[in-house]
mmCIF file of C-alpha atoms in Angstrom:
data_model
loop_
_atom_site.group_PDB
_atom_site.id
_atom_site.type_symbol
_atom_site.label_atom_id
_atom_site.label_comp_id
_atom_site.label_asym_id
_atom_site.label_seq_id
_atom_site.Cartn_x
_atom_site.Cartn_y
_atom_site.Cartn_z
ATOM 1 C CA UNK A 1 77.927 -26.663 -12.332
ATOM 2 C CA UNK A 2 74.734 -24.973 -13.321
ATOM 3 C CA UNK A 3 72.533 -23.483 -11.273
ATOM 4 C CA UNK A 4 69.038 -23.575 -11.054
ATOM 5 C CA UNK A 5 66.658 -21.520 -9.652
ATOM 6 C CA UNK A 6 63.134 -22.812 -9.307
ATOM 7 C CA UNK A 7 60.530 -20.122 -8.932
ATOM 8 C CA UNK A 8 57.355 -20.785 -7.362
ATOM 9 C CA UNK A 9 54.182 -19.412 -7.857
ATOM 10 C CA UNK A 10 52.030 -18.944 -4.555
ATOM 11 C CA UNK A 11 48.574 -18.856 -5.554
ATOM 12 C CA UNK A 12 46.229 -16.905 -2.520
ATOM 13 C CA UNK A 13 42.712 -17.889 -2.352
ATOM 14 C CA UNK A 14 39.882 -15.686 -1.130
ATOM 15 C CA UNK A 15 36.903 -16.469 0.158
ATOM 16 C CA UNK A 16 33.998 -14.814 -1.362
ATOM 17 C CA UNK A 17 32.276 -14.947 2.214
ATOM 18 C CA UNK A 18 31.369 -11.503 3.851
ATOM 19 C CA UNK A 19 30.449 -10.587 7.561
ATOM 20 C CA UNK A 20 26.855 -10.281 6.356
ATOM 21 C CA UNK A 21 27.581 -14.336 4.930
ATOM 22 C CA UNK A 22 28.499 -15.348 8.541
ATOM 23 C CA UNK A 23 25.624 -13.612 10.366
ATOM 24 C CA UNK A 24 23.026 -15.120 7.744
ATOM 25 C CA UNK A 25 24.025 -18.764 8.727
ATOM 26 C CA UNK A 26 23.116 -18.007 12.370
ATOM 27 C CA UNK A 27 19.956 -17.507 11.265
ATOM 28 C CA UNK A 28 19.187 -14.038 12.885
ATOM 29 C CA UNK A 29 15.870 -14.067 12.494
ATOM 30 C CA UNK A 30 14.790 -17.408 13.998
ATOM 31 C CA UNK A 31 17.717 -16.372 16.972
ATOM 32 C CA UNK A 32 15.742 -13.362 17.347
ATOM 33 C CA UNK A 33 12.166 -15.562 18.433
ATOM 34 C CA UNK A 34 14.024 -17.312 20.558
ATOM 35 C CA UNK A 35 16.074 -14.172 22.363
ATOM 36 C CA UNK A 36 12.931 -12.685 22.740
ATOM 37 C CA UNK A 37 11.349 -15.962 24.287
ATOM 38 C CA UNK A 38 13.932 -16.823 26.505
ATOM 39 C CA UNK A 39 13.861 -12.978 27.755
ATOM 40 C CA UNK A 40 10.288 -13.379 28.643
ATOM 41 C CA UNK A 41 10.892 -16.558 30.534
ATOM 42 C CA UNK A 42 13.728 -15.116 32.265
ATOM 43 C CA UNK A 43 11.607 -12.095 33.377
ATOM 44 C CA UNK A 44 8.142 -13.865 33.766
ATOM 45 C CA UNK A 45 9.952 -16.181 36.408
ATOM 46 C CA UNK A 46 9.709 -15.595 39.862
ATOM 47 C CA UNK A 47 12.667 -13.976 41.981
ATOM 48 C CA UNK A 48 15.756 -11.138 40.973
ATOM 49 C CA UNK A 49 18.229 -11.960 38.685
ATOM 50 C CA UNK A 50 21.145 -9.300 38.535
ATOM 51 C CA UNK A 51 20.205 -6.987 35.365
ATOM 52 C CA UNK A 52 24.134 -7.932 34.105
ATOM 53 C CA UNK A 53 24.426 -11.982 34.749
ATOM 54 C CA UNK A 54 20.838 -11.515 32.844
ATOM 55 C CA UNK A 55 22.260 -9.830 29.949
ATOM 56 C CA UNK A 56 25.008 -12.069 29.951
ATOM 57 C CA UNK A 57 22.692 -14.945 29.921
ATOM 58 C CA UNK A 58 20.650 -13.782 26.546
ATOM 59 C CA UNK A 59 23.638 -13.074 24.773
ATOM 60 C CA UNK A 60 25.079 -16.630 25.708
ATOM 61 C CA UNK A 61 21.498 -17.678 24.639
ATOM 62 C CA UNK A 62 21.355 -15.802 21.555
ATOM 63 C CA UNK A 63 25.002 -17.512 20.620
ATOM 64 C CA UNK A 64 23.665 -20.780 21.231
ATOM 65 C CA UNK A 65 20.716 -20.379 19.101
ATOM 66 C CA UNK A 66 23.230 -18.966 16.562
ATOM 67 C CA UNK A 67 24.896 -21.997 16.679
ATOM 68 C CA UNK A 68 22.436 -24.744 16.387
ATOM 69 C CA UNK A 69 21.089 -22.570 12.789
ATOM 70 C CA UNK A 70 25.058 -22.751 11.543
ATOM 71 C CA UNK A 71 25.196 -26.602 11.945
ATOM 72 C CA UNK A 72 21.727 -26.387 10.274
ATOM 73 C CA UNK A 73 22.689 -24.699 7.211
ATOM 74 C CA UNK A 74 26.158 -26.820 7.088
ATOM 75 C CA UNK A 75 24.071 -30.329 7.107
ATOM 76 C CA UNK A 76 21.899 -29.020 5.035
ATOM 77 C CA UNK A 77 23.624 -27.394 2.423
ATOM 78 C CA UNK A 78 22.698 -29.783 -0.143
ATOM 79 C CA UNK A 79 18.752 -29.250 -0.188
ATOM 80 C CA UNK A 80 19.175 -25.936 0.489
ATOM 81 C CA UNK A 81 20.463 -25.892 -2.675
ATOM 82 C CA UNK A 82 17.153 -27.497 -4.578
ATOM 83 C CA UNK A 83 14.805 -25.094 -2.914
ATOM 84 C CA UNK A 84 13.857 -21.311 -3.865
ATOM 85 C CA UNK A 85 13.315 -19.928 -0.110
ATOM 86 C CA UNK A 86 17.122 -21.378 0.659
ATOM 87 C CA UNK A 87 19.148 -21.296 -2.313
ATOM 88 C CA UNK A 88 20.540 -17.501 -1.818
ATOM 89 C CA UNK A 89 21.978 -19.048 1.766
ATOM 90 C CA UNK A 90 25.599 -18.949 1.969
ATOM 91 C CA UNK A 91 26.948 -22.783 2.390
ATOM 92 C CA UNK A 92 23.959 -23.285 -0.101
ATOM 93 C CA UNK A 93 26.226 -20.840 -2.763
ATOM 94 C CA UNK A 94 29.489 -21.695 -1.474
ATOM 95 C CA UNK A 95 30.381 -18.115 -0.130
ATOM 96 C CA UNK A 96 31.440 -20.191 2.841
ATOM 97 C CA UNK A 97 33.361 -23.110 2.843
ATOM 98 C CA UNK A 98 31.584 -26.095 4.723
ATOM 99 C CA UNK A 99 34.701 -27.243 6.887
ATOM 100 C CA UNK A 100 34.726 -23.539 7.820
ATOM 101 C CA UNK A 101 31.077 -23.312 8.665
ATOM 102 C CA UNK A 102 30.930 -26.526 10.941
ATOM 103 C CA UNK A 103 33.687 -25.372 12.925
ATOM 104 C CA UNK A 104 32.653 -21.820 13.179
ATOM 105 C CA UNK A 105 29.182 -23.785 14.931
ATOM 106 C CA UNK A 106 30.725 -26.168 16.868
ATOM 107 C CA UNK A 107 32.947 -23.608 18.506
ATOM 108 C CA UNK A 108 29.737 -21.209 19.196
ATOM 109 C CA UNK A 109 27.928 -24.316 20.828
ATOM 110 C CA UNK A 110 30.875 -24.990 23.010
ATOM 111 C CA UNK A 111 31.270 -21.473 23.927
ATOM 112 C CA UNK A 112 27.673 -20.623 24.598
ATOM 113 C CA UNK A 113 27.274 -23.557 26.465
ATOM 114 C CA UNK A 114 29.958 -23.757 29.109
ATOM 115 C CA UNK A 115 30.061 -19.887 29.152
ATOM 116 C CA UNK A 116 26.001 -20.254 30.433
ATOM 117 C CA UNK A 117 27.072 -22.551 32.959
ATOM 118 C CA UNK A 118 30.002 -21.308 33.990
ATOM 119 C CA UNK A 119 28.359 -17.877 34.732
ATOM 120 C CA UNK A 120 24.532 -17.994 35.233
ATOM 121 C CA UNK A 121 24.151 -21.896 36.115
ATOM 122 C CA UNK A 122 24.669 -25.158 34.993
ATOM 123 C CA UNK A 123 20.903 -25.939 34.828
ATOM 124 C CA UNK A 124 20.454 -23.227 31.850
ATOM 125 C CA UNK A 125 23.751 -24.578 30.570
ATOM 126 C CA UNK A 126 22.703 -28.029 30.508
ATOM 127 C CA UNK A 127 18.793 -26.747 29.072
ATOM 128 C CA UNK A 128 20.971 -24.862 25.855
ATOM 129 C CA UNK A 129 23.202 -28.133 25.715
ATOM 130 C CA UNK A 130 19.694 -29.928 24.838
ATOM 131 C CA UNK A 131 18.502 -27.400 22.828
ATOM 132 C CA UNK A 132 21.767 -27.225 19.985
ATOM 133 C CA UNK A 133 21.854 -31.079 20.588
ATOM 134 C CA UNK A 134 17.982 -31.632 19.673
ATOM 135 C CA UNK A 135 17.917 -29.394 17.297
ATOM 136 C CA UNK A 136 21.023 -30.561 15.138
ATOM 137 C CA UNK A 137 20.497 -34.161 15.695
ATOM 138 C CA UNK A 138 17.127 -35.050 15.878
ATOM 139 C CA UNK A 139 15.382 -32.661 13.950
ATOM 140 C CA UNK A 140 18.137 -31.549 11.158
ATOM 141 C CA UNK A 141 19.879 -35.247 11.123
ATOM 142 C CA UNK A 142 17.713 -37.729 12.277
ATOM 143 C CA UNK A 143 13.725 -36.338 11.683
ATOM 144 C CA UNK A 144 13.887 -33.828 8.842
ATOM 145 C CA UNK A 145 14.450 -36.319 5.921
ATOM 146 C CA UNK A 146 12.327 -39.285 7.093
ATOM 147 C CA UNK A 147 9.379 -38.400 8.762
ATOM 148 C CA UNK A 148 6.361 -35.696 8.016
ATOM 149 C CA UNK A 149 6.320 -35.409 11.731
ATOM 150 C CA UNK A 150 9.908 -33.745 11.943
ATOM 151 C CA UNK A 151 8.106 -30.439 12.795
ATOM 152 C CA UNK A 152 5.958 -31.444 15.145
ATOM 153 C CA UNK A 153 8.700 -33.554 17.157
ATOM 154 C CA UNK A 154 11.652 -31.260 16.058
ATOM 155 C CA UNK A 155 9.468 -28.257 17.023
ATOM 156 C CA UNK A 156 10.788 -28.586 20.903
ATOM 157 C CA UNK A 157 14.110 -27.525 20.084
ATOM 158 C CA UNK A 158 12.299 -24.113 19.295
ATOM 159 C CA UNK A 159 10.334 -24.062 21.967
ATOM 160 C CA UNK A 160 13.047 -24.657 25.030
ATOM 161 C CA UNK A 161 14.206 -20.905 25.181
ATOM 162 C CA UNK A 162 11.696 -19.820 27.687
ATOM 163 C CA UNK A 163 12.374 -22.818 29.308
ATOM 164 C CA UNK A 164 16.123 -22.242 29.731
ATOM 165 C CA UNK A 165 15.273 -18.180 30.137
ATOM 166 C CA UNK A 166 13.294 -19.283 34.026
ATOM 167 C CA UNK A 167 16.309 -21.683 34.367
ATOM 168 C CA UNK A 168 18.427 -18.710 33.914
ATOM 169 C CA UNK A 169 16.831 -16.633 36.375
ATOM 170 C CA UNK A 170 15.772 -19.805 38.854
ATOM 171 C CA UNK A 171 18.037 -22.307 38.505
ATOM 172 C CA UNK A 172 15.184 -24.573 38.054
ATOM 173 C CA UNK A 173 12.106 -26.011 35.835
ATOM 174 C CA UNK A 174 9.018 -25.197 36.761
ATOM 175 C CA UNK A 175 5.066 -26.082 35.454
ATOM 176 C CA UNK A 176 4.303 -22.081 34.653
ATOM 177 C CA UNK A 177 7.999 -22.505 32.178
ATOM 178 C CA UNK A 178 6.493 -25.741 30.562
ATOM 179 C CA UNK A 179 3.743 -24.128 29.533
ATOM 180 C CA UNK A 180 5.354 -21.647 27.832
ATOM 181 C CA UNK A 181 7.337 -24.486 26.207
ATOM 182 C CA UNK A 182 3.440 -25.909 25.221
ATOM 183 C CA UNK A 183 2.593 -22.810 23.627
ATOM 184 C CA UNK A 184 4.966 -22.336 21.101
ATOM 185 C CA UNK A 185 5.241 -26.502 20.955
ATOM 186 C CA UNK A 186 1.374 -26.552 19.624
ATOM 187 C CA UNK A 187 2.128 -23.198 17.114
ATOM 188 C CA UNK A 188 4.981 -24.651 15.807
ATOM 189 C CA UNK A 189 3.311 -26.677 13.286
ATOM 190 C CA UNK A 190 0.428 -24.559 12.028
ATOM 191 C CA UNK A 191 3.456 -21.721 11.640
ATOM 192 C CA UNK A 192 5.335 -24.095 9.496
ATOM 193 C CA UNK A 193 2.901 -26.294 8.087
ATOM 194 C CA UNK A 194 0.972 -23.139 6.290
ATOM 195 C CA UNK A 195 4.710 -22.022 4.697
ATOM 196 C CA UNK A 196 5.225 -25.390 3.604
ATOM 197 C CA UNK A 197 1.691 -25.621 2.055
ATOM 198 C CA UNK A 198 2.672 -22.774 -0.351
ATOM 199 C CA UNK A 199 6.206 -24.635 -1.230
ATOM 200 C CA UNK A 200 5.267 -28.185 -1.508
ATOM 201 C CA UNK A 201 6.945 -28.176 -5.078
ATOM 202 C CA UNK A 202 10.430 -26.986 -3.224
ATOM 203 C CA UNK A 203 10.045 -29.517 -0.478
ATOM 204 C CA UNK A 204 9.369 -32.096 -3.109
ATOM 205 C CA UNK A 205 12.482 -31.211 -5.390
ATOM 206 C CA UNK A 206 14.839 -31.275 -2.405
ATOM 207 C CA UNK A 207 13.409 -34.954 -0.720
ATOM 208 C CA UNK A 208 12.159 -33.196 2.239
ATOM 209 C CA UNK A 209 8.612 -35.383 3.236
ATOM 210 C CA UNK A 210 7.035 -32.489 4.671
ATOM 211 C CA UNK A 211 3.201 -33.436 5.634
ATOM 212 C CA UNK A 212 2.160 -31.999 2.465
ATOM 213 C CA UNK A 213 3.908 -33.692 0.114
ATOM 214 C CA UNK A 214 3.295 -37.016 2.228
ATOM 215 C CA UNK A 215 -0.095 -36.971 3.703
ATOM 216 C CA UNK A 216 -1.075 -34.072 1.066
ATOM 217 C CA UNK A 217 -2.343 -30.942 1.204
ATOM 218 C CA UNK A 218 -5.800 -31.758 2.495
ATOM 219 C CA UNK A 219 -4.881 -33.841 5.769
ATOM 220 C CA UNK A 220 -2.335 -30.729 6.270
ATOM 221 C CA UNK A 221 -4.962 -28.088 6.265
ATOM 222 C CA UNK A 222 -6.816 -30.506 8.678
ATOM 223 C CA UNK A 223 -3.752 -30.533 10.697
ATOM 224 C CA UNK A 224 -3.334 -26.804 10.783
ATOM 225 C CA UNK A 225 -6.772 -26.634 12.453
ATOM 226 C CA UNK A 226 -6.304 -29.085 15.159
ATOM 227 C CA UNK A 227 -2.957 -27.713 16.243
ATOM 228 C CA UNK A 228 -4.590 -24.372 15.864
ATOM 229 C CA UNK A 229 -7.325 -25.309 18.282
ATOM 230 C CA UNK A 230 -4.737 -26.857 20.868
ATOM 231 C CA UNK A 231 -2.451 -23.765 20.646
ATOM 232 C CA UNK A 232 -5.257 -21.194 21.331
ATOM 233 C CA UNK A 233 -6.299 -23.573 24.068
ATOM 234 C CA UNK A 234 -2.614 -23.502 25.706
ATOM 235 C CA UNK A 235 -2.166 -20.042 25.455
ATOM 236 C CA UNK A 236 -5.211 -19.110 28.400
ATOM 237 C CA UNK A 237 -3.355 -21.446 31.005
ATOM 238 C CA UNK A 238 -0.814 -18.561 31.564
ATOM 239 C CA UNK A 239 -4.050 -16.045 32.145
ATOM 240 C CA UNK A 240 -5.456 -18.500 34.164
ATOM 241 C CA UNK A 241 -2.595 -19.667 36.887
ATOM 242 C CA UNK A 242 -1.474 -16.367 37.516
ATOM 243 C CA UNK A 243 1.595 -15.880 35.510
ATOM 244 C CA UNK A 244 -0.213 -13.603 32.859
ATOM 245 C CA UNK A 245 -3.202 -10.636 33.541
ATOM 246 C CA UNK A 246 -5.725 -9.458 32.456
ATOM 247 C CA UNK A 247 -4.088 -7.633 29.552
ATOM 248 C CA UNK A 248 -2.591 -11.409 29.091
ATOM 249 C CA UNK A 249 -5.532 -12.805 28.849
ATOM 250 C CA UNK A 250 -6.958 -9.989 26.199
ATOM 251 C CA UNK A 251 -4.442 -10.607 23.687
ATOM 252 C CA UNK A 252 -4.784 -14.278 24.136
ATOM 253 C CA UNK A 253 -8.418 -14.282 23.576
ATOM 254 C CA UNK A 254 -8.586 -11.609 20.752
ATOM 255 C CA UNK A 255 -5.512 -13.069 19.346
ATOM 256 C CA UNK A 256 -6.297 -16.494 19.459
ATOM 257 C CA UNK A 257 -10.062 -15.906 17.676
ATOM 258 C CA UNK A 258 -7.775 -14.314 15.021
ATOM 259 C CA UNK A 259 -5.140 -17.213 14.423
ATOM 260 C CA UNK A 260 -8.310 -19.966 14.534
ATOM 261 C CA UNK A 261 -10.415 -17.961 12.157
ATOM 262 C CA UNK A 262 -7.268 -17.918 9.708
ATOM 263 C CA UNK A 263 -7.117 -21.724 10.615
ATOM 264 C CA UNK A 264 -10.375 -21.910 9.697
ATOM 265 C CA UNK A 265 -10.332 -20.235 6.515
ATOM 266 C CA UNK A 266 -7.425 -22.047 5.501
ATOM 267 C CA UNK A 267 -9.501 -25.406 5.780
ATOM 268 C CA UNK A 268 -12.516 -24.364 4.042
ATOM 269 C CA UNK A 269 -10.564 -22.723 1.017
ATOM 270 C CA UNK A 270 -9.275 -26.267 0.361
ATOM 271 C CA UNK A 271 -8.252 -27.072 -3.412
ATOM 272 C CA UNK A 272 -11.276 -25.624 -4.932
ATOM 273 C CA UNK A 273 -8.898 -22.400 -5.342
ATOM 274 C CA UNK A 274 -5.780 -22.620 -5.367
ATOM 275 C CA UNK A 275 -4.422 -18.703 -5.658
ATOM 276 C CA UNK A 276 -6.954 -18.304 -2.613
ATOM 277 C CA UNK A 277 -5.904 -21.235 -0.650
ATOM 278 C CA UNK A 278 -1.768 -19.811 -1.402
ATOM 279 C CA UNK A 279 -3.283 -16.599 -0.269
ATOM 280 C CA UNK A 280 -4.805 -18.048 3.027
ATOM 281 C CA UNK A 281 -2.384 -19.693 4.029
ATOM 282 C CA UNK A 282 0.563 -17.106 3.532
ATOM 283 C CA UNK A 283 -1.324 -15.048 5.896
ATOM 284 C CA UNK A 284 -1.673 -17.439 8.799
ATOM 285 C CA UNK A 285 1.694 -17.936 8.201
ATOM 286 C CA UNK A 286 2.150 -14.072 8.810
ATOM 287 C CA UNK A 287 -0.143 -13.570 11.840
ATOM 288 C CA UNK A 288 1.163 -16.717 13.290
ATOM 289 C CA UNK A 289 4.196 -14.804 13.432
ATOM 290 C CA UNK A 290 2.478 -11.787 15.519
ATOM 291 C CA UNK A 291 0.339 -13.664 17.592
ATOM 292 C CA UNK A 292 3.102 -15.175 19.330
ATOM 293 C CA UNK A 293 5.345 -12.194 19.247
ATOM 294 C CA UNK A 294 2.164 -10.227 20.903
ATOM 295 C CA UNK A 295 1.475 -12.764 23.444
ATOM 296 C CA UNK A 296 5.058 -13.098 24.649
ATOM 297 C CA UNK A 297 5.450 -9.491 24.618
ATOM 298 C CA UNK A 298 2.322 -8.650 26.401
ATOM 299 C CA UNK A 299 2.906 -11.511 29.613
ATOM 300 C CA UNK A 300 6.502 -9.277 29.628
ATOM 301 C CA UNK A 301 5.624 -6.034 29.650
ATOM 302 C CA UNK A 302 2.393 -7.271 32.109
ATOM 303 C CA UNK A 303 5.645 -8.315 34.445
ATOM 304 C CA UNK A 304 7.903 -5.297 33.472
ATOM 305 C CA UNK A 305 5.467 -3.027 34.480
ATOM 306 C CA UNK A 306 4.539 -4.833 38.258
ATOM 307 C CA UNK A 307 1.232 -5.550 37.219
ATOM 308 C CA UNK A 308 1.452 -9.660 37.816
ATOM 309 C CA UNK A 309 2.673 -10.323 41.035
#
């Protein structure tokens, strides 16, 4: 009898993903907007809500919003791939593994979710449920590779947070929330549309019919203007039913003459230079970024500090 021993050789793989990997696919920085929204809503609303079940509610917020950019970057690993702004991302280098990203987003959407409910109320709950849901499937599955509107429909996904932030605090929905909801609704696509103007040749690589590469660049300029025009028009109705002051209603005006000028300038640039136009419209891109910031922070501090009542 011979014996035979079979040795086998147990071969460990390692994933080249880092902590840093994992808290890039939640998207930090677009989770950050919508914190800082959905504080402001929470605080703006009317009534008390216990400083802890409000802290618990953000971070349950912030998780969900971490979420719905995971399942993002997972669907859209692919064209993240063909474009220059998204290539470095980790499912887009394959630092992460995709199986491992989709159920590291599913599980946050669960969690945030029925943790909301559970502990601040099931109308927030329900509001964050819509939020993941709309943003994942209608904008990143359904709108974002078939339609140049996908920003302007997907754009309500990013602008529930103050909505489910008064939810939060009121267990309701209420006209001052939706127009908080309007504001950033209307800036969403002049935000997005200027970026995209300056990476029409990425959004073209990867299939993506941004209005720029559809309608082209002209009719998006155009664009830019009207929505400019309707989100500086949206942003006095807070100054104007009570829920923001004077200082509200400052920013808002001084602000908003800022972000239309920009508009403005975009528009008349045009093609007739195109280092200009780039120019242009990176900076309304930039501003867009602090106007909304300031006018959110502004209507908080306005209620932080008692002086909206």
């Amino acid at each position: 009898m011979t014996d035979t021993t079979t040795s086998q050789n147990t071969v460990t793989v390692r994933s080249e993903a880092s902590l840093s990997d994992y808290i890039a696919l939640m998207k930090p920085r677009v989770m950050s907007l919508a914190v800082f929204t959905a504080l402001t809503g929470m605080v703006v609303a009317p009534g008390h809500l216990h400083p802890v079940i409000g802290a618990i509610a953000i971070l349950f917020i912030a998780i969900g919003a971490g979420a719905a950019g995971v399942l993002n970057c997972w669907y859209d690993a692919d064209i993240d791939r063909l474009m220059a702004r998204t290539a470095r991302r980790p499912l887009a280098q394959g630092r992460v593994p995709s199986e491992e990203a989709l159920a590291m987003g599913l599980f946050l959407a669960g969690c945030s979710v029925l943790c909301l409910g559970l502990i601040v109320n099931w109308v927030a709950g329900a509001l964050l449920a819509l939020t993941i849901a709309y943003y994942v499937f209608v904008y990143t599955i359904w709108l974002k590779r078939r339609t140049p509107h996908n920003i302007v429909v997907g754009g309500a996904a990013g602008a529930l947070p103050p909505v489910i932030g008064w939810a939060a605090a009121t267990g309701g929905v209420s006209v001052e929330s939706l127009m908080l909801f309007a504001i950033i609704f209307l800036w969403t696509p002049p935000h997005f549309w200027s970026l995209a103007l300056t990476r029409t040749g990425d959004y073209e690589r990867a299939g993506v019919p941004m209005l720029p590469v559809v309608a082209g660049k002209a009719a998006t300029r155009r664009q830019i203007l009207i929505y400019s025009l309707a989100t500086v028009i949206a942003t006095l109705a807070p100054a104007y039913t009570g829920l923001g002051g004077g200082a509200y209603l400052a920013v808002a005006f001084a602000g908003g003459a800022l972000f239309l000028a920009l508009a403005v300038r975009v528009y008349l640039i045009g093609d007739s230079d195109s280092n200009a136009g780039n120019k242009a419209a990176r900076q309304l891109f930039a501003f867009s970024i602090l106007y909304l910031f300031a006018l959110f922070a502004v209507l908080l501090v306005e209620h932080v500090l008692g002086l909206v009542t």
